Amino acid sequence: RDLATLVISYGMCINIVEVSWKAKLKAAYPNPNDYSMFMGNFSSVTGSITLVMMLLGRTIFEKFGWRKAALVTPTMIGVTGAAFFALQLFAPVFAPIAASLGTTPLMMAVLVGAAQNILSKSSKYSLFDPCKEMAYIPLDQDSKTKGKAAVDVIGNPLGKSGGSMIQQILIFGVGSLAAATPYLSVILVALLFGWFKAANSLATQFEAATEAE
């Protein structure tokens, strides 16, 4: 159950932030050529950061253990997600800061959203996925097979579709994605709380099982 919560929470959190980010990105780059150029640079940076994180992943596991490695991804999503939604919800507050940096709150939101996507995807491949696979190791063969099937078949699609469904319901209810932003930020916090709780619970079980072996 805890493992399924991790996978579903990841899918929903990523979907909630990514859809809002892409809407801001299109507003910042209405020209299709500019948008394509930004996405090309974004993909290149994502690849480079993921490679660095993959190299650091083993060190993080060895020095800090499973629990802290499992908490890196939700922490990154939480910090960058909070900054991203804050820039949207309190844009007038950030306007003087953005002006002093020679930019706008919209562009700052785009850059923070890009950082959120890059960091969350790179930490997924380097830490989240290995943590998920390691959690199966102490289980017996039957539990391992059933658990993996349930998480992969139900957890992954439910995370992605759940995030989309929440946004569609909110857009239908309040009229637009921009109007739904306050509600999405609250849902993100709730999902991250559940994720942290599940990760800590799973870490306790994992440590107990590995010590027993």
XYZ file of N, CA, C and O in Angstrom:
852
model
N 0.829 -1.212 0.000
C 0.000 0.000 0.000
C 0.863 1.261 0.000
O 0.592 2.213 -0.716
N 1.908 1.266 0.842
C 2.801 2.428 0.910
C 3.515 2.653 -0.418
O 3.675 3.794 -0.869
N 3.923 1.545 -1.049
C 4.630 1.641 -2.328
C 3.701 2.190 -3.411
O 4.102 3.025 -4.228
N 2.450 1.732 -3.399
C 1.454 2.236 -4.358
C 1.210 3.725 -4.126
O 1.092 4.498 -5.089
N 1.188 4.143 -2.844
C 0.993 5.569 -2.511
C 2.127 6.406 -3.086
O 1.892 7.487 -3.641
N 3.361 5.900 -2.994
C 4.530 6.602 -3.545
C 4.377 6.815 -5.045
O 4.561 7.925 -5.554
N 4.041 5.740 -5.746
C 3.943 5.786 -7.217
C 2.785 6.684 -7.666
O 2.935 7.506 -8.575
N 1.627 6.531 -7.015
C 0.452 7.343 -7.383
C 0.712 8.820 -7.072
O 0.405 9.701 -7.889
N 1.307 9.091 -5.912
C 1.606 10.487 -5.522
C 2.567 11.136 -6.512
O 2.371 12.293 -6.899
N 3.601 10.385 -6.922
C 4.564 10.930 -7.890
C 3.840 11.314 -9.184
O 3.993 12.427 -9.688
N 3.050 10.375 -9.712
C 2.346 10.623 -10.977
C 1.422 11.816 -10.906
O 1.390 12.653 -11.815
N 0.666 11.918 -9.809
C -0.289 13.023 -9.660
C 0.413 14.361 -9.452
O 0.014 15.371 -10.041
N 1.459 14.383 -8.621
C 2.205 15.639 -8.372
C 2.820 16.177 -9.655
O 2.719 17.371 -9.963
N 3.480 15.284 -10.403
C 4.127 15.686 -11.652
C 3.099 16.226 -12.636
O 3.292 17.263 -13.275
N 1.971 15.528 -12.745
C 0.929 15.931 -13.694
C 0.354 17.296 -13.329
O 0.173 18.159 -14.202
N 0.089 17.502 -12.037
C -0.507 18.769 -11.576
C 0.411 19.959 -11.891
O -0.040 20.989 -12.390
N 1.705 19.812 -11.615
C 2.634 20.931 -11.853
C 2.939 21.080 -13.341
O 2.981 22.202 -13.855
N 3.112 19.959 -14.036
C 3.540 20.025 -15.446
C 2.498 20.676 -16.349
O 2.832 21.470 -17.223
N 1.222 20.358 -16.128
C 0.159 20.949 -16.961
C 0.102 22.462 -16.741
O 0.013 23.235 -17.689
N 0.187 22.882 -15.470
C 0.179 24.335 -15.160
C 1.405 25.015 -15.760
O 1.314 26.131 -16.289
N 2.559 24.334 -15.680
C 3.798 24.896 -16.215
C 3.717 25.077 -17.730
O 4.105 26.115 -18.259
N 3.187 24.067 -18.416
C 3.099 24.157 -19.890
C 2.136 25.260 -20.330
O 2.343 25.883 -21.368
N 1.107 25.508 -19.524
C 0.180 26.612 -19.830
C 0.913 27.950 -19.713
O 0.750 28.844 -20.563
N 1.757 28.086 -18.676
C 2.555 29.313 -18.494
C 3.614 29.439 -19.592
O 3.908 30.533 -20.069
N 4.163 28.310 -19.977
C 5.197 28.285 -21.017
C 4.644 28.776 -22.350
O 5.292 29.551 -23.064
N 3.437 28.346 -22.670
C 2.792 28.779 -23.926
C 2.461 30.268 -23.892
O 2.510 30.945 -24.911
N 2.132 30.762 -22.675
C 1.850 32.202 -22.529
C 3.133 33.018 -22.685
O 3.129 34.110 -23.263
N 4.245 32.470 -22.187
C 5.534 33.183 -22.269
C 6.142 33.099 -23.661
O 6.848 34.013 -24.100
N 5.879 31.985 -24.369
C 6.421 31.784 -25.728
C 5.292 31.482 -26.710
O 5.105 30.332 -27.133
N 4.527 32.521 -27.084
C 3.408 32.288 -28.016
C 3.869 31.882 -29.422
O 3.147 31.218 -30.149
N 5.114 32.277 -29.770
C 5.674 31.903 -31.076
C 6.101 30.427 -31.036
O 6.920 30.046 -30.194
N 5.573 29.583 -31.953
C 5.908 28.148 -31.939
C 7.406 27.864 -32.048
O 7.901 26.902 -31.461
N 8.145 28.700 -32.786
C 9.593 28.499 -32.934
C 10.323 28.739 -31.611
O 11.225 27.970 -31.237
N 9.925 29.793 -30.892
C 10.522 30.095 -29.578
C 10.208 28.975 -28.583
O 11.061 28.563 -27.794
N 8.960 28.498 -28.661
C 8.525 27.415 -27.762
C 9.350 26.149 -28.026
O 9.834 25.508 -27.092
N 9.527 25.812 -29.304
C 10.301 24.618 -29.680
C 11.763 24.742 -29.253
O 12.366 23.779 -28.790
N 12.313 25.959 -29.388
C 13.705 26.188 -28.998
C 13.866 26.001 -27.481
O 14.817 25.364 -27.022
N 12.903 26.539 -26.723
C 12.954 26.395 -25.263
C 12.871 24.923 -24.879
O 13.632 24.449 -24.029
N 11.959 24.184 -25.501
C 11.777 22.768 -25.165
C 13.012 21.941 -25.555
O 13.350 20.968 -24.879
N 13.679 22.355 -26.628
C 14.924 21.678 -27.033
C 16.005 21.855 -25.979
O 16.676 20.890 -25.592
N 16.168 23.103 -25.503
C 17.137 23.383 -24.434
C 16.760 22.665 -23.139
O 17.617 22.146 -22.433
N 15.448 22.655 -22.862
C 14.933 21.986 -21.661
C 15.285 20.490 -21.683
O 15.752 19.937 -20.684
N 15.103 19.842 -22.831
C 15.415 18.406 -22.959
C 16.902 18.142 -22.779
O 17.295 17.156 -22.136
N 17.734 19.020 -23.332
C 19.195 18.867 -23.206
C 19.637 18.976 -21.749
O 20.443 18.166 -21.272
N 19.104 19.987 -21.049
C 19.471 20.189 -19.643
C 18.960 19.022 -18.789
O 19.657 18.539 -17.902
N 17.733 18.547 -19.087
C 17.169 17.403 -18.353
C 18.082 16.191 -18.474
O 18.376 15.509 -17.480
N 18.558 15.923 -19.699
C 19.460 14.786 -19.936
C 20.761 14.915 -19.152
O 21.221 13.953 -18.534
N 21.328 16.118 -19.156
C 22.607 16.357 -18.462
C 22.460 16.216 -16.940
O 23.277 15.557 -16.290
N 21.400 16.824 -16.383
C 21.175 16.760 -14.936
C 20.862 15.321 -14.503
O 21.326 14.863 -13.449
N 20.111 14.606 -15.334
C 19.784 13.206 -15.022
C 21.053 12.361 -14.960
O 21.211 11.520 -14.065
N 21.970 12.601 -15.891
C 23.239 11.861 -15.916
C 24.037 12.117 -14.629
O 24.555 11.183 -14.009
N 24.100 13.385 -14.215
C 24.822 13.750 -12.986
C 24.166 13.091 -11.773
O 24.836 12.527 -10.904
N 22.814 13.136 -11.733
C 22.072 12.538 -10.616
C 22.249 11.024 -10.565
O 22.307 10.438 -9.480
N 22.343 10.394 -11.739
C 22.552 8.933 -11.798
C 23.909 8.579 -11.180
O 24.046 7.584 -10.475
N 24.910 9.433 -11.443
C 26.254 9.199 -10.899
C 26.281 9.438 -9.388
O 27.007 8.765 -8.654
N 25.471 10.409 -8.927
C 25.420 10.727 -7.495
C 24.534 9.761 -6.704
O 24.674 9.633 -5.491
N 23.605 9.103 -7.417
C 22.621 8.232 -6.771
C 23.231 7.181 -5.865
O 22.824 7.030 -4.710
N 24.257 6.468 -6.366
C 24.900 5.409 -5.579
C 25.501 5.966 -4.290
O 25.377 5.370 -3.214
N 26.145 7.139 -4.401
C 26.758 7.780 -3.227
C 25.707 8.143 -2.186
O 25.920 7.964 -0.982
N 24.563 8.659 -2.657
C 23.471 9.043 -1.745
C 22.958 7.818 -0.984
O 22.754 7.865 0.232
N 22.775 6.699 -1.702
C 22.319 5.458 -1.051
C 23.328 4.973 -0.011
O 22.961 4.566 1.087
N 24.619 5.006 -0.391
C 25.666 4.494 0.501
C 25.844 5.362 1.753
O 26.010 4.858 2.856
N 25.796 6.686 1.570
C 26.054 7.602 2.693
C 24.833 7.836 3.574
O 24.945 7.958 4.789
N 23.664 7.950 2.947
C 22.472 8.359 3.705
C 21.411 7.270 3.879
O 20.493 7.425 4.684
N 21.475 6.192 3.101
C 20.526 5.096 3.259
C 19.239 5.272 2.462
O 19.010 6.301 1.820
N 18.384 4.246 2.548
C 17.154 4.186 1.744
C 16.176 5.309 2.090
O 15.617 5.936 1.213
N 15.985 5.553 3.393
C 14.977 6.537 3.830
C 15.230 7.921 3.226
O 14.337 8.514 2.615
N 16.452 8.427 3.393
C 16.755 9.779 2.900
C 16.745 9.838 1.374
O 16.317 10.829 0.783
N 17.206 8.761 0.740
C 17.180 8.704 -0.729
C 15.738 8.756 -1.243
O 15.437 9.428 -2.227
N 14.826 8.069 -0.524
C 13.408 8.037 -0.918
C 12.725 9.387 -0.718
O 11.732 9.690 -1.385
N 13.254 10.201 0.203
C 12.638 11.501 0.495
C 13.162 12.645 -0.378
O 12.618 13.745 -0.339
N 14.212 12.375 -1.171
C 14.784 13.430 -2.022
C 13.768 13.903 -3.063
O 13.562 15.109 -3.244
N 13.113 12.958 -3.753
C 12.185 13.330 -4.837
C 11.001 14.160 -4.331
O 10.734 15.240 -4.887
N 10.264 13.721 -3.277
C 9.157 14.575 -2.816
C 9.621 15.925 -2.260
O 8.910 16.921 -2.379
N 10.831 15.956 -1.681
C 11.359 17.233 -1.171
C 11.608 18.201 -2.325
O 11.232 19.381 -2.249
N 12.213 17.696 -3.397
C 12.477 18.535 -4.577
C 11.170 19.043 -5.189
O 11.052 20.225 -5.534
N 10.200 18.146 -5.325
C 8.909 18.550 -5.897
C 8.215 19.552 -4.983
O 7.614 20.525 -5.450
N 8.309 19.333 -3.668
C 7.674 20.233 -2.706
C 8.257 21.637 -2.743
O 7.515 22.625 -2.836
N 9.574 21.744 -2.713
C 10.248 23.051 -2.689
C 10.017 23.815 -3.997
O 9.598 24.979 -3.990
N 10.283 23.149 -5.123
C 10.130 23.831 -6.424
C 8.658 24.049 -6.769
O 8.301 25.067 -7.361
N 7.795 23.111 -6.367
C 6.354 23.260 -6.619
C 5.782 24.434 -5.837
O 4.970 25.203 -6.351
N 6.234 24.588 -4.583
C 5.774 25.716 -3.747
C 6.203 27.044 -4.369
O 5.408 27.994 -4.438
N 7.447 27.103 -4.857
C 7.945 28.339 -5.489
C 7.159 28.636 -6.770
O 6.797 29.794 -7.032
N 6.870 27.599 -7.541
C 6.149 27.761 -8.814
C 4.737 28.312 -8.574
O 4.316 29.278 -9.211
N 4.010 27.697 -7.633
C 2.637 28.152 -7.364
C 2.620 29.516 -6.675
O 1.724 30.324 -6.911
N 3.638 29.793 -5.847
C 3.724 31.103 -5.189
C 3.882 32.220 -6.220
O 3.275 33.292 -6.093
N 4.684 31.959 -7.252
C 4.898 32.959 -8.315
C 3.615 33.228 -9.108
O 3.446 34.307 -9.677
N 2.711 32.242 -9.127
C 1.437 32.446 -9.823
C 0.412 33.125 -8.916
O -0.271 34.066 -9.325
N 0.340 32.651 -7.681
C -0.675 33.162 -6.762
C -0.367 34.571 -6.248
O -1.271 35.349 -5.973
N 0.935 34.853 -6.111
C 1.343 36.169 -5.571
C 2.208 36.939 -6.572
O 3.201 37.556 -6.187
N 1.819 36.881 -7.841
C 2.581 37.544 -8.912
C 2.851 39.027 -8.629
O 3.982 39.494 -8.828
N 1.852 39.813 -8.136
C 2.124 41.244 -7.865
C 3.228 41.453 -6.820
O 3.992 42.415 -6.899
N 3.314 40.541 -5.842
C 4.338 40.648 -4.791
C 5.736 40.450 -5.387
O 6.698 41.121 -5.000
N 5.816 39.515 -6.351
C 7.116 39.194 -6.958
C 7.483 40.119 -8.123
O 8.614 40.066 -8.595
N 6.531 40.956 -8.555
C 6.773 41.839 -9.706
C 7.992 42.755 -9.518
O 8.836 42.849 -10.419
N 8.154 43.440 -8.349
C 9.345 44.298 -8.175
C 10.652 43.498 -8.208
O 11.651 43.969 -8.756
N 10.633 42.295 -7.608
C 11.843 41.444 -7.605
C 12.178 41.033 -9.032
O 13.335 41.094 -9.463
N 11.127 40.624 -9.769
C 11.323 40.207 -11.167
C 11.851 41.371 -12.004
O 12.758 41.197 -12.825
N 11.305 42.569 -11.772
C 11.726 43.763 -12.525
C 13.194 44.085 -12.253
O 13.945 44.457 -13.160
N 13.603 43.935 -10.985
C 14.998 44.220 -10.634
C 15.958 43.222 -11.286
O 17.131 43.509 -11.505
N 15.425 42.038 -11.611
C 16.235 41.020 -12.295
C 16.105 41.108 -13.821
O 16.680 40.298 -14.550
N 15.306 42.098 -14.258
C 15.120 42.306 -15.700
C 14.210 41.281 -16.338
O 14.346 40.951 -17.525
N 13.246 40.758 -15.566
C 12.327 39.764 -16.107
C 10.920 40.011 -15.559
O 10.634 41.079 -15.032
N 10.023 39.033 -15.690
C 8.640 39.167 -15.226
C 8.283 37.970 -14.336
O 8.944 36.926 -14.423
N 7.233 38.097 -13.489
C 6.804 36.947 -12.681
C 6.457 35.728 -13.547
O 6.705 34.593 -13.145
N 5.893 35.991 -14.750
C 5.552 34.891 -15.668
C 6.800 34.124 -16.081
O 6.832 32.879 -16.021
N 7.849 34.841 -16.480
C 9.097 34.185 -16.902
C 9.777 33.480 -15.726
O 10.340 32.387 -15.901
N 9.681 34.093 -14.536
C 10.240 33.441 -13.353
C 9.505 32.126 -13.061
O 10.118 31.108 -12.733
N 8.168 32.153 -13.216
C 7.361 30.942 -13.015
C 7.739 29.868 -14.031
O 7.820 28.683 -13.696
N 7.989 30.295 -15.283
C 8.394 29.357 -16.343
C 9.726 28.696 -15.987
O 9.886 27.472 -16.117
N 10.695 29.498 -15.521
C 12.030 28.970 -15.184
C 11.988 28.064 -13.947
O 12.633 27.018 -13.920
N 11.201 28.470 -12.935
C 11.066 27.638 -11.726
C 10.348 26.334 -12.072
O 10.722 25.261 -11.599
N 9.318 26.431 -12.925
C 8.594 25.230 -13.377
C 9.503 24.298 -14.154
O 9.422 23.071 -14.021
N 10.390 24.885 -14.968
C 11.353 24.072 -15.737
C 12.314 23.363 -14.774
O 12.594 22.167 -14.928
N 12.792 24.105 -13.757
C 13.695 23.515 -12.753
C 12.988 22.378 -12.009
O 13.582 21.327 -11.745
N 11.701 22.592 -11.701
C 10.911 21.566 -11.005
C 10.831 20.286 -11.849
O 11.046 19.184 -11.339
N 10.534 20.453 -13.135
C 10.432 19.296 -14.036
C 11.767 18.575 -14.181
O 11.832 17.341 -14.152
N 12.837 19.347 -14.354
C 14.179 18.768 -14.535
C 14.605 17.992 -13.289
O 15.033 16.837 -13.381
N 14.475 18.627 -12.114
C 14.914 18.000 -10.865
C 14.063 16.785 -10.491
O 14.583 15.769 -10.033
N 12.741 16.891 -10.707
C 11.867 15.772 -10.335
C 12.080 14.575 -11.259
O 12.095 13.429 -10.798
N 12.295 14.833 -12.549
C 12.522 13.719 -13.481
C 13.892 13.080 -13.273
O 14.024 11.858 -13.306
N 14.902 13.909 -13.022
C 16.244 13.354 -12.815
C 16.308 12.571 -11.504
O 16.929 11.505 -11.429
N 15.623 13.073 -10.452
C 15.625 12.341 -9.183
C 14.765 11.082 -9.264
O 15.020 10.103 -8.557
N 13.775 11.084 -10.155
C 12.958 9.872 -10.346
C 13.830 8.738 -10.882
O 13.814 7.624 -10.352
N 14.583 9.030 -11.944
C 15.409 7.984 -12.574
C 16.579 7.561 -11.696
O 16.963 6.394 -11.692
N 17.139 8.509 -10.944
C 18.351 8.196 -10.172
C 18.080 7.689 -8.760
O 18.878 6.945 -8.200
N 16.941 8.095 -8.160
C 16.658 7.723 -6.765
C 15.298 7.059 -6.559
O 15.207 6.020 -5.905
N 14.248 7.657 -7.123
C 12.896 7.143 -6.887
C 12.719 5.720 -7.419
O 12.251 4.829 -6.693
N 13.093 5.497 -8.685
C 12.945 4.155 -9.285
C 13.806 3.105 -8.575
O 13.316 2.015 -8.261
N 15.111 3.397 -8.296
C 15.908 2.418 -7.541
C 15.327 2.123 -6.149
O 15.336 0.976 -5.696
N 14.813 3.160 -5.458
C 14.184 2.959 -4.133
C 12.991 2.013 -4.258
O 12.804 1.129 -3.416
N 12.206 2.245 -5.306
C 11.010 1.415 -5.521
C 11.396 -0.048 -5.745
O 10.800 -0.945 -5.160
N 12.421 -0.261 -6.564
C 12.856 -1.641 -6.852
C 13.489 -2.303 -5.629
O 13.287 -3.488 -5.369
N 14.251 -1.522 -4.854
C 14.890 -2.061 -3.640
C 13.859 -2.483 -2.598
O 14.091 -3.411 -1.815
N 12.702 -1.809 -2.587
C 11.661 -2.116 -1.605
C 11.100 -3.530 -1.787
O 10.552 -4.112 -0.841
N 11.242 -4.080 -3.004
C 10.739 -5.440 -3.265
C 11.701 -6.517 -2.760
O 11.296 -7.661 -2.558
N 12.980 -6.169 -2.573
C 14.020 -7.174 -2.258
C 13.704 -8.029 -1.030
O 13.810 -9.255 -1.101
N 13.289 -7.432 0.111
C 13.048 -8.281 1.290
C 11.802 -9.176 1.190
O 11.600 -10.055 2.030
N 10.934 -8.930 0.195
C 9.682 -9.692 0.084
C 9.926 -11.099 -0.439
O 10.895 -11.349 -1.154
N 8.991 -12.021 -0.109
C 9.075 -13.368 -0.689
C 8.613 -13.295 -2.144
O 8.005 -12.301 -2.571
N 8.863 -14.336 -2.912
C 8.633 -14.315 -4.366
C 7.179 -14.009 -4.723
O 6.899 -13.234 -5.642
N 6.236 -14.603 -3.983
C 4.808 -14.405 -4.274
C 4.398 -12.950 -4.033
O 3.756 -12.324 -4.883
N 4.802 -12.403 -2.884
C 4.480 -10.995 -2.558
C 5.145 -10.038 -3.541
O 4.566 -9.025 -3.939
N 6.374 -10.391 -3.926
C 7.131 -9.563 -4.873
C 6.408 -9.476 -6.212
O 6.228 -8.393 -6.773
N 5.958 -10.636 -6.729
C 5.287 -10.691 -8.037
C 3.956 -9.950 -8.001
O 3.672 -9.128 -8.872
N 3.152 -10.227 -6.962
C 1.835 -9.589 -6.855
C 1.955 -8.086 -6.617
O 1.224 -7.292 -7.201
N 2.885 -7.716 -5.727
C 3.075 -6.300 -5.410
C 3.545 -5.503 -6.613
O 3.033 -4.424 -6.900
N 4.511 -6.056 -7.340
C 5.055 -5.376 -8.520
C 3.987 -5.215 -9.593
O 3.868 -4.158 -10.216
N 3.190 -6.273 -9.781
C 2.118 -6.222 -10.785
C 1.085 -5.157 -10.419
O 0.673 -4.357 -11.270
N 0.699 -5.128 -9.149
C -0.311 -4.149 -8.699
C 0.184 -2.713 -8.853
O -0.531 -1.843 -9.354
N 1.432 -2.479 -8.427
C 1.994 -1.122 -8.493
C 2.180 -0.667 -9.938
O 1.813 0.449 -10.308
N 2.749 -1.539 -10.782
C 3.027 -1.167 -12.175
C 1.766 -1.064 -13.023
O 1.639 -0.174 -13.861
N 0.806 -1.984 -12.791
C -0.406 -2.018 -13.622
C -1.431 -0.986 -13.163
O -2.096 -0.367 -13.990
N -1.549 -0.799 -11.849
C -2.572 0.126 -11.331
C -1.973 1.474 -10.911
O -2.488 2.530 -11.263
N -0.862 1.428 -10.169
C -0.279 2.646 -9.604
C 0.142 3.685 -10.625
O -0.249 4.858 -10.532
N 0.948 3.279 -11.626
C 1.451 4.239 -12.626
C 0.334 4.925 -13.414
O 0.279 6.162 -13.468
N -0.607 4.150 -14.028
C -1.681 4.824 -14.779
C -2.598 5.659 -13.889
O -3.052 6.723 -14.293
N -2.853 5.161 -12.645
C -3.745 5.886 -11.739
C -3.148 7.235 -11.337
O -3.864 8.235 -11.227
N -1.826 7.274 -11.156
C -1.157 8.527 -10.818
C -1.312 9.567 -11.912
O -1.684 10.719 -11.660
N -1.054 9.142 -13.151
C -1.131 10.080 -14.291
C -2.569 10.506 -14.574
O -2.860 11.683 -14.741
N -3.479 9.518 -14.630
C -4.878 9.836 -14.962
C -5.552 10.578 -13.803
O -6.411 11.433 -14.020
N -5.148 10.261 -12.543
C -5.733 10.933 -11.380
C -5.441 12.420 -11.379
O -6.325 13.242 -11.103
N -4.192 12.778 -11.704
C -3.814 14.186 -11.778
C -4.602 14.929 -12.843
O -5.087 16.048 -12.625
N -4.763 14.300 -14.003
C -5.518 14.914 -15.116
C -6.986 15.082 -14.744
O -7.596 16.118 -15.033
N -7.546 14.053 -14.087
C -8.962 14.094 -13.721
C -9.240 15.211 -12.713
O -10.223 15.943 -12.835
N -8.339 15.363 -11.731
C -8.498 16.439 -10.732
C -8.525 17.803 -11.423
O -9.373 18.653 -11.128
N -7.600 17.993 -12.374
C -7.535 19.281 -13.073
C -8.773 19.535 -13.930
O -9.298 20.650 -13.964
N -9.254 18.489 -14.598
C -10.455 18.647 -15.435
C -11.673 18.997 -14.591
O -12.475 19.852 -14.973
N -11.802 18.341 -13.426
C -12.936 18.630 -12.532
C -12.860 20.078 -12.039
O -13.863 20.797 -12.026
N -11.645 20.509 -11.655
C -11.469 21.879 -11.155
C -11.724 22.917 -12.251
O -12.368 23.940 -12.000
N -11.210 22.645 -13.455
C -11.425 23.586 -14.574
C -12.916 23.695 -14.884
O -13.442 24.783 -15.118
N -13.600 22.556 -14.861
C -15.058 22.543 -15.097
C -15.770 23.320 -13.992
O -16.729 24.042 -14.233
N -15.275 23.180 -12.749
C -15.920 23.824 -11.609
C -15.671 25.313 -11.500
O -16.584 26.077 -11.165
N -14.411 25.753 -11.778
C -14.078 27.176 -11.584
C -13.865 27.953 -12.886
O -13.705 29.165 -12.867
N -13.840 27.249 -14.008
C -13.829 27.939 -15.305
C -12.518 27.985 -16.052
O -12.504 28.097 -17.268
N -11.372 27.934 -15.340
C -10.081 27.983 -16.047
C -8.983 27.381 -15.183
O -9.147 27.238 -13.967
N -7.855 27.082 -15.828
C -6.712 26.515 -15.109
C -6.130 27.541 -14.136
O -5.731 27.198 -13.021
N -6.105 28.814 -14.559
C -5.570 29.888 -13.696
C -6.405 30.016 -12.422
O -5.864 30.166 -11.321
N -7.735 29.930 -12.549
C -8.627 30.034 -11.389
C -8.503 28.815 -10.477
O -8.778 28.884 -9.276
N -8.085 27.683 -11.073
C -7.948 26.440 -10.303
C -6.620 26.357 -9.548
O -6.446 25.470 -8.699
N -5.686 27.277 -9.843
C -4.335 27.223 -9.253
C -4.321 27.137 -7.728
O -3.592 26.312 -7.163
N -5.107 27.965 -6.989
C -5.079 27.854 -5.515
C -5.461 26.454 -5.026
O -4.871 25.935 -4.076
N -6.467 25.870 -5.677
C -6.924 24.529 -5.288
C -5.871 23.475 -5.608
O -5.653 22.539 -4.832
N -5.212 23.643 -6.759
C -4.167 22.692 -7.156
C -2.993 22.726 -6.179
O -2.405 21.686 -5.872
N -2.654 23.923 -5.688
C -1.535 24.041 -4.735
C -1.867 23.327 -3.424
O -1.006 22.677 -2.829
N -3.129 23.420 -2.980
C -3.556 22.735 -1.745
C -3.520 21.222 -1.952
O -3.063 20.467 -1.074
N -3.985 20.763 -3.119
C -3.973 19.323 -3.444
C -2.536 18.810 -3.497
O -2.241 17.713 -3.014
N -1.628 19.614 -4.048
C -0.212 19.229 -4.122
C 0.364 19.023 -2.715
O 1.060 18.037 -2.469
N 0.045 19.932 -1.809
C 0.527 19.823 -0.420
C -0.008 18.539 0.219
O 0.728 17.804 0.894
N -1.300 18.244 0.001
C -1.919 17.046 0.575
C -1.260 15.778 0.026
O -0.987 14.828 0.784
N -0.984 15.762 -1.275
C -0.336 14.607 -1.908
C 1.077 14.405 -1.366
O 1.491 13.278 -1.083
N 1.804 15.507 -1.199
C 3.174 15.420 -0.681
C 3.189 14.942 0.776
O 4.066 14.171 1.162
N 2.198 15.370 1.549
C 2.091 14.912 2.937
C 1.907 13.388 2.979
O 2.582 12.681 3.733
N 0.991 12.883 2.118
C 0.759 11.438 2.032
C 1.996 10.699 1.555
O 2.304 9.598 2.043
N 2.719 11.317 0.619
C 3.947 10.725 0.068
C 5.024 10.592 1.147
O 5.635 9.534 1.310
N 5.252 11.668 1.903
C 6.251 11.653 2.991
C 5.895 10.593 4.035
O 6.757 9.851 4.508
N 4.610 10.533 4.385
C 4.142 9.580 5.391
C 4.373 8.140 4.912
O 4.871 7.298 5.663
N 4.015 7.872 3.648
C 4.180 6.531 3.076
C 5.655 6.154 2.969
O 6.041 5.011 3.245
N 6.502 7.124 2.564
C 7.944 6.860 2.406
C 8.583 6.522 3.755
O 9.389 5.589 3.850
N 8.203 7.253 4.799
C 8.743 6.979 6.141
C 8.273 5.626 6.670
O 9.048 4.879 7.272
N 6.998 5.320 6.426
C 6.447 4.028 6.848
C 7.145 2.881 6.131
O 7.528 1.881 6.741
N 7.335 3.058 4.808
C 7.993 2.026 3.997
C 9.460 1.866 4.410
O 9.983 0.748 4.455
N 10.109 2.983 4.750
C 11.514 2.942 5.182
C 11.659 2.137 6.467
O 12.586 1.337 6.614
N 10.725 2.335 7.405
C 10.744 1.592 8.675
C 10.605 0.092 8.421
O 11.332 -0.730 9.003
N 9.656 -0.257 7.512
C 9.437 -1.669 7.170
C 10.657 -2.256 6.449
O 11.064 -3.387 6.722
N 11.218 -1.471 5.544
C 12.380 -1.929 4.755
C 13.590 -2.172 5.668
O 14.276 -3.181 5.550
N 13.820 -1.218 6.582
C 14.963 -1.349 7.521
C 14.784 -2.554 8.437
O 15.724 -3.288 8.711
N 13.543 -2.766 8.913
C 13.254 -3.914 9.795
C 13.471 -5.236 9.058
O 14.047 -6.186 9.601
N 13.019 -5.273 7.783
C 13.136 -6.497 6.986
C 14.602 -6.815 6.647
O 15.022 -7.965 6.697
N 15.373 -5.774 6.315
C 16.786 -5.997 5.979
C 17.611 -6.386 7.213
O 18.534 -7.182 7.117
N 17.236 -5.830 8.374
C 17.933 -6.188 9.617
C 17.625 -7.637 9.999
O 18.492 -8.358 10.500
N 16.378 -8.068 9.741
C 15.960 -9.439 10.067
C 16.726 -10.464 9.234
O 17.010 -11.572 9.668
N 17.069 -10.044 8.006
C 17.831 -10.932 7.119
C 19.290 -11.046 7.561
O 19.952 -12.007 7.312
